[in-house]
Short mmCIF file of C-alpha atoms and ligand atoms in Angstrom, two decimals:
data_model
loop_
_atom_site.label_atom_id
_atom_site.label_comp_id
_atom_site.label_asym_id
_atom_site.label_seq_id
_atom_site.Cartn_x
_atom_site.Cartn_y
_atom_site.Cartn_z
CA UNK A 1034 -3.86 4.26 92.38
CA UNK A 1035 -6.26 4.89 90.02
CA UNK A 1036 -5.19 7.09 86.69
CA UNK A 1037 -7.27 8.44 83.70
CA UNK A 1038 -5.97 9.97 81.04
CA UNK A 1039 -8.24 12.50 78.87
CA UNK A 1040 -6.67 12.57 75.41
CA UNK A 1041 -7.37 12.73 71.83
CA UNK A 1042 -5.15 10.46 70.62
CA UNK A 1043 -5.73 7.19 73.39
CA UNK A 1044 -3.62 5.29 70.93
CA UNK A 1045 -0.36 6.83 71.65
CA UNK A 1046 -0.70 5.84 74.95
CA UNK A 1047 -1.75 2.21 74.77
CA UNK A 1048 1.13 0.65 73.92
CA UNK A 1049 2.83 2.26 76.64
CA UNK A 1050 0.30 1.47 79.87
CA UNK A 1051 0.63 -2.40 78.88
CA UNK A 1052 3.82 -3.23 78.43
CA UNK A 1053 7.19 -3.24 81.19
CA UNK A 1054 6.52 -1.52 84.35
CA UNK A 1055 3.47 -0.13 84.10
CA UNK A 1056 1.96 -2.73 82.25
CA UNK A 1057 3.19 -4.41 85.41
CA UNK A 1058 1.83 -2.96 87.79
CA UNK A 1059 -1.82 -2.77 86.30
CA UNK A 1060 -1.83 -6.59 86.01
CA UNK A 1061 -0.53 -6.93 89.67
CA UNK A 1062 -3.39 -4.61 90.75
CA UNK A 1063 -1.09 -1.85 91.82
CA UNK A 1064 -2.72 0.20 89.46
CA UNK A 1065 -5.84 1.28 86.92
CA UNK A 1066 -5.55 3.48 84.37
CA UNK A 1067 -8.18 4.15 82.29
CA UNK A 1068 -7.81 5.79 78.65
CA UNK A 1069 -10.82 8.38 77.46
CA UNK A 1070 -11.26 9.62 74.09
CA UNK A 1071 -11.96 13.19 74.09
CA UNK A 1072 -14.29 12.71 71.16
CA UNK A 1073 -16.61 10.71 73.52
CA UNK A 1074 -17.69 14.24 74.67
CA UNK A 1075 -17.15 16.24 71.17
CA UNK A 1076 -20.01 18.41 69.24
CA UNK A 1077 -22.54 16.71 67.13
CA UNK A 1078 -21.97 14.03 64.27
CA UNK A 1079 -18.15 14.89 63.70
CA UNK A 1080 -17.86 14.95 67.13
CA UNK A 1081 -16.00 18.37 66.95
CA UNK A 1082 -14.02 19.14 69.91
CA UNK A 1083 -11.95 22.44 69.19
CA UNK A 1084 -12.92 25.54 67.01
CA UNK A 1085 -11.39 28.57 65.76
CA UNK A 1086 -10.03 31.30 68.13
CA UNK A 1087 -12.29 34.33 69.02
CA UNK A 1088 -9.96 37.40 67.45
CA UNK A 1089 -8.86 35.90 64.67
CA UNK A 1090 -5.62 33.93 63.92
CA UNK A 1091 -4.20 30.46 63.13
CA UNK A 1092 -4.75 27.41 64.33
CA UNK A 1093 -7.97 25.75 66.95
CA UNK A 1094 -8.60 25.90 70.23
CA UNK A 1095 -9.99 23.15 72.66
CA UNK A 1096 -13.33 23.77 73.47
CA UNK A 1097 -14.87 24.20 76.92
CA UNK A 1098 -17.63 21.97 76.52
CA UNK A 1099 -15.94 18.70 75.78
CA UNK A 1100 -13.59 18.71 78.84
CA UNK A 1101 -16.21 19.77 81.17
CA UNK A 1102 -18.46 16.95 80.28
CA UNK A 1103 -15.35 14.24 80.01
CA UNK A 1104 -14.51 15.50 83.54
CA UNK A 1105 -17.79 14.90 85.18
CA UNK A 1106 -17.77 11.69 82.91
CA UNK A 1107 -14.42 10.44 84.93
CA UNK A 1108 -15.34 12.18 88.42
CA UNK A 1109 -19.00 11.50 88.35
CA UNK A 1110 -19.87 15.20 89.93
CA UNK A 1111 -19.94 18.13 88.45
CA UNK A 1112 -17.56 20.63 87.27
CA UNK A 1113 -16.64 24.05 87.43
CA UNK A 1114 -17.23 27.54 89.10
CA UNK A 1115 -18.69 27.30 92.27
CA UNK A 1116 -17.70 23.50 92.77
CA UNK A 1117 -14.33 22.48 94.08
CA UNK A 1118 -11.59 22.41 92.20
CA UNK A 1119 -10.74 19.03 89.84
CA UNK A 1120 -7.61 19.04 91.41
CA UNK A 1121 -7.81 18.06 95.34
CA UNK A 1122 -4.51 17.21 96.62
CA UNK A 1123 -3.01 15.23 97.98
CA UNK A 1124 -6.18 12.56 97.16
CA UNK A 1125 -6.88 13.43 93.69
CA UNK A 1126 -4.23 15.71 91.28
CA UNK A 1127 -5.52 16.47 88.10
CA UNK A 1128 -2.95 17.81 85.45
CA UNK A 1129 -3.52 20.22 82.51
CA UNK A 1130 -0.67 18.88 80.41
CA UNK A 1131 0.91 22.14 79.08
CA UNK A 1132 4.36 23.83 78.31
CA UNK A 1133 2.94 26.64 80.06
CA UNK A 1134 3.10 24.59 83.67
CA UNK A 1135 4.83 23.59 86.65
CA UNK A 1136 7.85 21.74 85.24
CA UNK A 1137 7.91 18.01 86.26
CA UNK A 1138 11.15 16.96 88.36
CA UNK A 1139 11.41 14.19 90.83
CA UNK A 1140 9.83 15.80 93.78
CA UNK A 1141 7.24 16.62 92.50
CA UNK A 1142 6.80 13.06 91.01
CA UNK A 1143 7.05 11.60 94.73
CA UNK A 1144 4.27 13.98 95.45
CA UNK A 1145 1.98 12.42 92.33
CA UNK A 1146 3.09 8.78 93.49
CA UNK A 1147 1.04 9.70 97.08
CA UNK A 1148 -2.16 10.45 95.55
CA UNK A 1149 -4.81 7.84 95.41
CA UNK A 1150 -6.50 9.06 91.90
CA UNK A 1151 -4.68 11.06 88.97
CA UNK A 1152 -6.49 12.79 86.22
CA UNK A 1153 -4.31 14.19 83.09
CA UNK A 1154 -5.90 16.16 80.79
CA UNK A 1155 -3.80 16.19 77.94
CA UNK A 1156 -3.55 19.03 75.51
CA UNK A 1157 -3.14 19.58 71.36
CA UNK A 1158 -3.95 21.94 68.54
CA UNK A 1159 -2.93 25.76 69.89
CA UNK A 1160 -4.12 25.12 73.17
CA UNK A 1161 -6.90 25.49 75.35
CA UNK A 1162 -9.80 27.70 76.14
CA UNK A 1163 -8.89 29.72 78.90
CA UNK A 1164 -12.06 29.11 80.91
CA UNK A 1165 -10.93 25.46 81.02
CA UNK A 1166 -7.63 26.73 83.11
CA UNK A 1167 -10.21 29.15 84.93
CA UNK A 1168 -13.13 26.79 85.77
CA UNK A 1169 -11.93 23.58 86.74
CA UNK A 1170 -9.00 23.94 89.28
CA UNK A 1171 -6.27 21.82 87.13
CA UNK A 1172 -2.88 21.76 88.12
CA UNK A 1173 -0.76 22.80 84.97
CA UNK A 1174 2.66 20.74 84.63
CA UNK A 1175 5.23 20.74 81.54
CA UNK A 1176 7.95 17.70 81.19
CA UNK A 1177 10.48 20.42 80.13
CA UNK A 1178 11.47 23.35 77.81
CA UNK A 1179 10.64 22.39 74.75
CA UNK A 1180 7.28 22.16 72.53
CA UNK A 1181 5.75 18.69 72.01
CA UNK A 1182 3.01 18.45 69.46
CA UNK A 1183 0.65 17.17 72.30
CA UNK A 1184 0.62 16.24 75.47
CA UNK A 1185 0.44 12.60 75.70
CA UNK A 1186 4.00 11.88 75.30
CA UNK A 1187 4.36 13.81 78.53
CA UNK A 1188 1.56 12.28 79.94
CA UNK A 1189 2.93 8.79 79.49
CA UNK A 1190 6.39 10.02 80.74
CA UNK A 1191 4.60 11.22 84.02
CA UNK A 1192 2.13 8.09 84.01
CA UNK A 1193 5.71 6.15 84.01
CA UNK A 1194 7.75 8.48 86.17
CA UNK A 1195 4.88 7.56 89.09
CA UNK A 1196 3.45 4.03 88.77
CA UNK A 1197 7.50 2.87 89.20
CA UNK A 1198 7.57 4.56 92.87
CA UNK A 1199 3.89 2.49 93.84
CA UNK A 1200 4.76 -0.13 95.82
CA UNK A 1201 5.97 -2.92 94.56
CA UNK A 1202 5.89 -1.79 91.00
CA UNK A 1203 9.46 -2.60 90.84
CA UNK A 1204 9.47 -6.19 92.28
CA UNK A 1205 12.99 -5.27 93.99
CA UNK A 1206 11.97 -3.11 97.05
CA UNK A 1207 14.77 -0.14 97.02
CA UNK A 1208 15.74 -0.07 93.80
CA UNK A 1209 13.59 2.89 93.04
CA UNK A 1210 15.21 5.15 95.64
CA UNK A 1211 18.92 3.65 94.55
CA UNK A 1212 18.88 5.82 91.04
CA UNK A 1213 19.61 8.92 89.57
CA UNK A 1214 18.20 11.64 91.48
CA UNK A 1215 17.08 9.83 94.79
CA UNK A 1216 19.44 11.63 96.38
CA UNK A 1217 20.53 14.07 94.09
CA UNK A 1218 23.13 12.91 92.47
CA UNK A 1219 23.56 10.71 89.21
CA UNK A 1220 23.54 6.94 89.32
CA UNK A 1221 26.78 5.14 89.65
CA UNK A 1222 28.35 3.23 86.64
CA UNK A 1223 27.37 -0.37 86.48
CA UNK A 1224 28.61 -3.67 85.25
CA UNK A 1225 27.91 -7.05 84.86
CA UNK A 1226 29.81 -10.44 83.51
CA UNK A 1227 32.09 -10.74 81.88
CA UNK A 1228 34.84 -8.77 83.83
CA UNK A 1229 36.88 -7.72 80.75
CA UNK A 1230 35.07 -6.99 77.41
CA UNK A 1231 37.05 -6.13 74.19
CA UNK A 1232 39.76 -4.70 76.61
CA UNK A 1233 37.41 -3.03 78.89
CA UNK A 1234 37.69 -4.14 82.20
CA UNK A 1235 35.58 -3.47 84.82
CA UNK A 1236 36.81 -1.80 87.66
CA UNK A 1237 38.62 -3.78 90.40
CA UNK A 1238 36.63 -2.77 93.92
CA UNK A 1239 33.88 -3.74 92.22
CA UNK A 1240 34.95 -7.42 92.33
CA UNK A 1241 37.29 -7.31 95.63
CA UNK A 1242 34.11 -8.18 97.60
CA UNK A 1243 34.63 -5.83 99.80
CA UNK A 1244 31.34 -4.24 100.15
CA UNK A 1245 32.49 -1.09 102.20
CA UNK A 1246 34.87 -0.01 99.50
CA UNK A 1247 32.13 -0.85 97.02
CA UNK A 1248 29.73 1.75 98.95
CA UNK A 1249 32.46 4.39 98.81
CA UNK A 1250 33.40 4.08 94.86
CA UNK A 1251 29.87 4.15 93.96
CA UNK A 1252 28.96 7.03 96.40
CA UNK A 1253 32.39 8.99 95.00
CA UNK A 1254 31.68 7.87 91.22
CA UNK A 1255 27.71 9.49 91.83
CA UNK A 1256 29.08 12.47 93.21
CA UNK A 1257 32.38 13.00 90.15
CA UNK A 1258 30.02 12.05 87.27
CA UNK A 1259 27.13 15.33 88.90
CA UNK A 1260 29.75 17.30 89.21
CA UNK A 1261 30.76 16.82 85.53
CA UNK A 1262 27.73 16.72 84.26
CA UNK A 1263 24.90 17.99 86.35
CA UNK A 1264 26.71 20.43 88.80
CA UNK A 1265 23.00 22.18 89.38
CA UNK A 1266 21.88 19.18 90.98
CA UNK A 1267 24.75 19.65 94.07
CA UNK A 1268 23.82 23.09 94.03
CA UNK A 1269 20.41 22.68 94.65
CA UNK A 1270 21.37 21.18 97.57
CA UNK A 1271 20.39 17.31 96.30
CA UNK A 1272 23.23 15.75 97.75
CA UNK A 1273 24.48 16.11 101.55
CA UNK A 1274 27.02 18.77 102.13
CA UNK A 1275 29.75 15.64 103.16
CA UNK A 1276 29.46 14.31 99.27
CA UNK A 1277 29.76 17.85 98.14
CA UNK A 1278 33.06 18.30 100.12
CA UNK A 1279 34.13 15.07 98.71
CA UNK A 1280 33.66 16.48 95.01
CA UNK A 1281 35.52 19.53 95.77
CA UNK A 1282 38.41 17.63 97.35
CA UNK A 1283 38.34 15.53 93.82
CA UNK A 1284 37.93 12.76 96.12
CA UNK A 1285 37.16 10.09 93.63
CA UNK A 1286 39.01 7.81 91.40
CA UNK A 1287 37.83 5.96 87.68
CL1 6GU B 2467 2.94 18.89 78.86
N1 6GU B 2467 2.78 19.67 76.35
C1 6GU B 2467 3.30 20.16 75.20
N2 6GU B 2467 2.51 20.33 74.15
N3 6GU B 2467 4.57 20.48 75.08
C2 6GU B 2467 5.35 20.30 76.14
C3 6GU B 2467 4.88 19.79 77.35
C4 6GU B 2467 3.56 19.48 77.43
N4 6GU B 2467 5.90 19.71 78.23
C5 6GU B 2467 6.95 20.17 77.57
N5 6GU B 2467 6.64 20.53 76.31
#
C-alpha cells in the first residue's frame, strides 16, 4: 500500500511512520508512505498557503490553489471539476481530514486497509475552502467528537489504525483480528509471569491448561467487561446473538 500524507506540519508525523508497527512495515516493504509539505505548493516567496475568509471574520482559510497543485503533484493527473474524483474506491481513498466527516470506526478501517493507495489531506487554521470539498471528490472522515488543532494527529491515528491490518504488519498472523473490536466486543484481560504479583494472582483457568475452558473465560470475560463498559457495541449487533444471551444470563465469572 502506498500512503501520502498532505500536511503542513510533516514533522508531527515523522516520528510516528518510523518507529513500531508502521515503521515496521515500511522497512519490510509492506508499505510507502510518503510525507508532503503543503508549502511545496504555497503562494510566492512566503510560500503562503491560506488567506483570510471572504465575509469577514477570524481566523484563515486553506486556499484552493495549494491543494490542487499538491494533488496533481502526488497523483500525477489533474484535478478537479470535470475529472474524476481524488477519491476512487476501493483502489485509491483520499481523506479530507475534518471534524466535519465520516467518523472513523473499525469497519471502516478494514475498508482503508483494502485499498492499494491512500491520500490524506490533512487540515488546520479554520478550515478549508469549500471548493476544495466541491472540486476534488475527497472523502471527509473525523477520528471522533472532539476538535483537534489539526489533522495530523488523526491522520497518524488512521495511518496506524490501517498499516497494522496489511499483511504481515503484525509478524503474528491473527493477532490483529483477536482484539478489541474484531468481533465486537472488548479484548479479554491478559497476563503473563509471574502468577501472583503483590497479592494479585492471576486467574486459575488461565493456568489449568485446559484450553477449552480458556476459550470460554476469555469469550465470557470479552462479553462482561462490553457489557460494563461499552454496552453500544452488543447493541450494534458486534457480537453474535449466543454471547449476547450469555451477558444477559450474567454468564461469566472474575
Ligand atoms: Cl480529522 N480534524 C480536526 N481538526 N479535529 C478533529 C478531527 C479531525 N477528528 C476529530 N476531531
Amino acid at each position: 500500500m502506498q500512503i501520502d500524507v498532505v500536511t503542513l506540519f510533516p514533522g508531527m508525523l515523522e516520528g510516528m511512520v518510523g518507529a513500531s508497527i508502521v515503521g515496521r512495515a515500511r522497512q519490510a516493504g509492506i508499505c510507502e508512505i510518503r510525507l508532503h509539505d503543503l508549502r511545496t505548493w504555497g503562494e510566492g516567496r512566503w510560500r503562503k498557503v491560506d488567506d483570510r475568509p471572504y465575509g469577514g471574520g477570524p481566523g484563515m482559510v486553506i486556499r484552493c490553489e495549494p491543494v490542487y497543485r499538491a494533488l496533481e503533484a502526488v497523483l500525477q493527473r489533474p484535478v478537479g471539476p470535470g475529472t474524476p474524483p481524488v477519491s476512487q474506491p476501493p483502489r485509491t481513498r483520499a481523506l479530507l481530514l475534518t471534524p466535519q466527516g465520516r467518523r472513523l470506526d473499525q469497519p471502516l478501517v478494514r475498508e482503508l486497509a483494502r485499498a492499494e493507495r491512500l491520500v490524506l489531506l490533512c487540515g488546520r487554521y479554520e478550515g478549508f475552502d469549500e471548493r476544495i470539498r466541491r472540486g476534488l471528490g475527497l472523502e471527509e472522515v473525523s477520528i471522533g467528537d472532539y476538535v483537534l488543532a489539526g489533522g495530523e494527529a488523526a491522520a497518524a491515528v488512521v495511518i496506524e489504525a490501517v498499516v497494522r491490518l496489511l499483511p504481515g504488519a503484525l509478524g503474528h498472523e491473527g493477532s490483529a483480528e483477536d482484539e478489541s473490536f474484531a468481533d465486537g466486543t472488548l479484548e479479554y484481560p491478559q497476563y503473563t509471569r509471574p502468577p501472583v504479583f503483590r497479592s494479585m494472582a492471576v486467574p486459575e483457568v488461565l493456568r489449568s491448561g485446559d484450553h477449552q475452558a480458556v476459550e470460554r473465560w476469555r469469550r465470557a470475560q470479552a462479553l462482561e467487561r462490553t457489557r460494563a463498559r461499552r454496552p453500544d457495541l452488543l447493541r450494534e449487533g458486534g457480537a453474535d446473538a449466543g454471547g449476547r444471551r450469555e451477558v444477559d444470563d450474567g454468564g461469566s465469572e472474575a
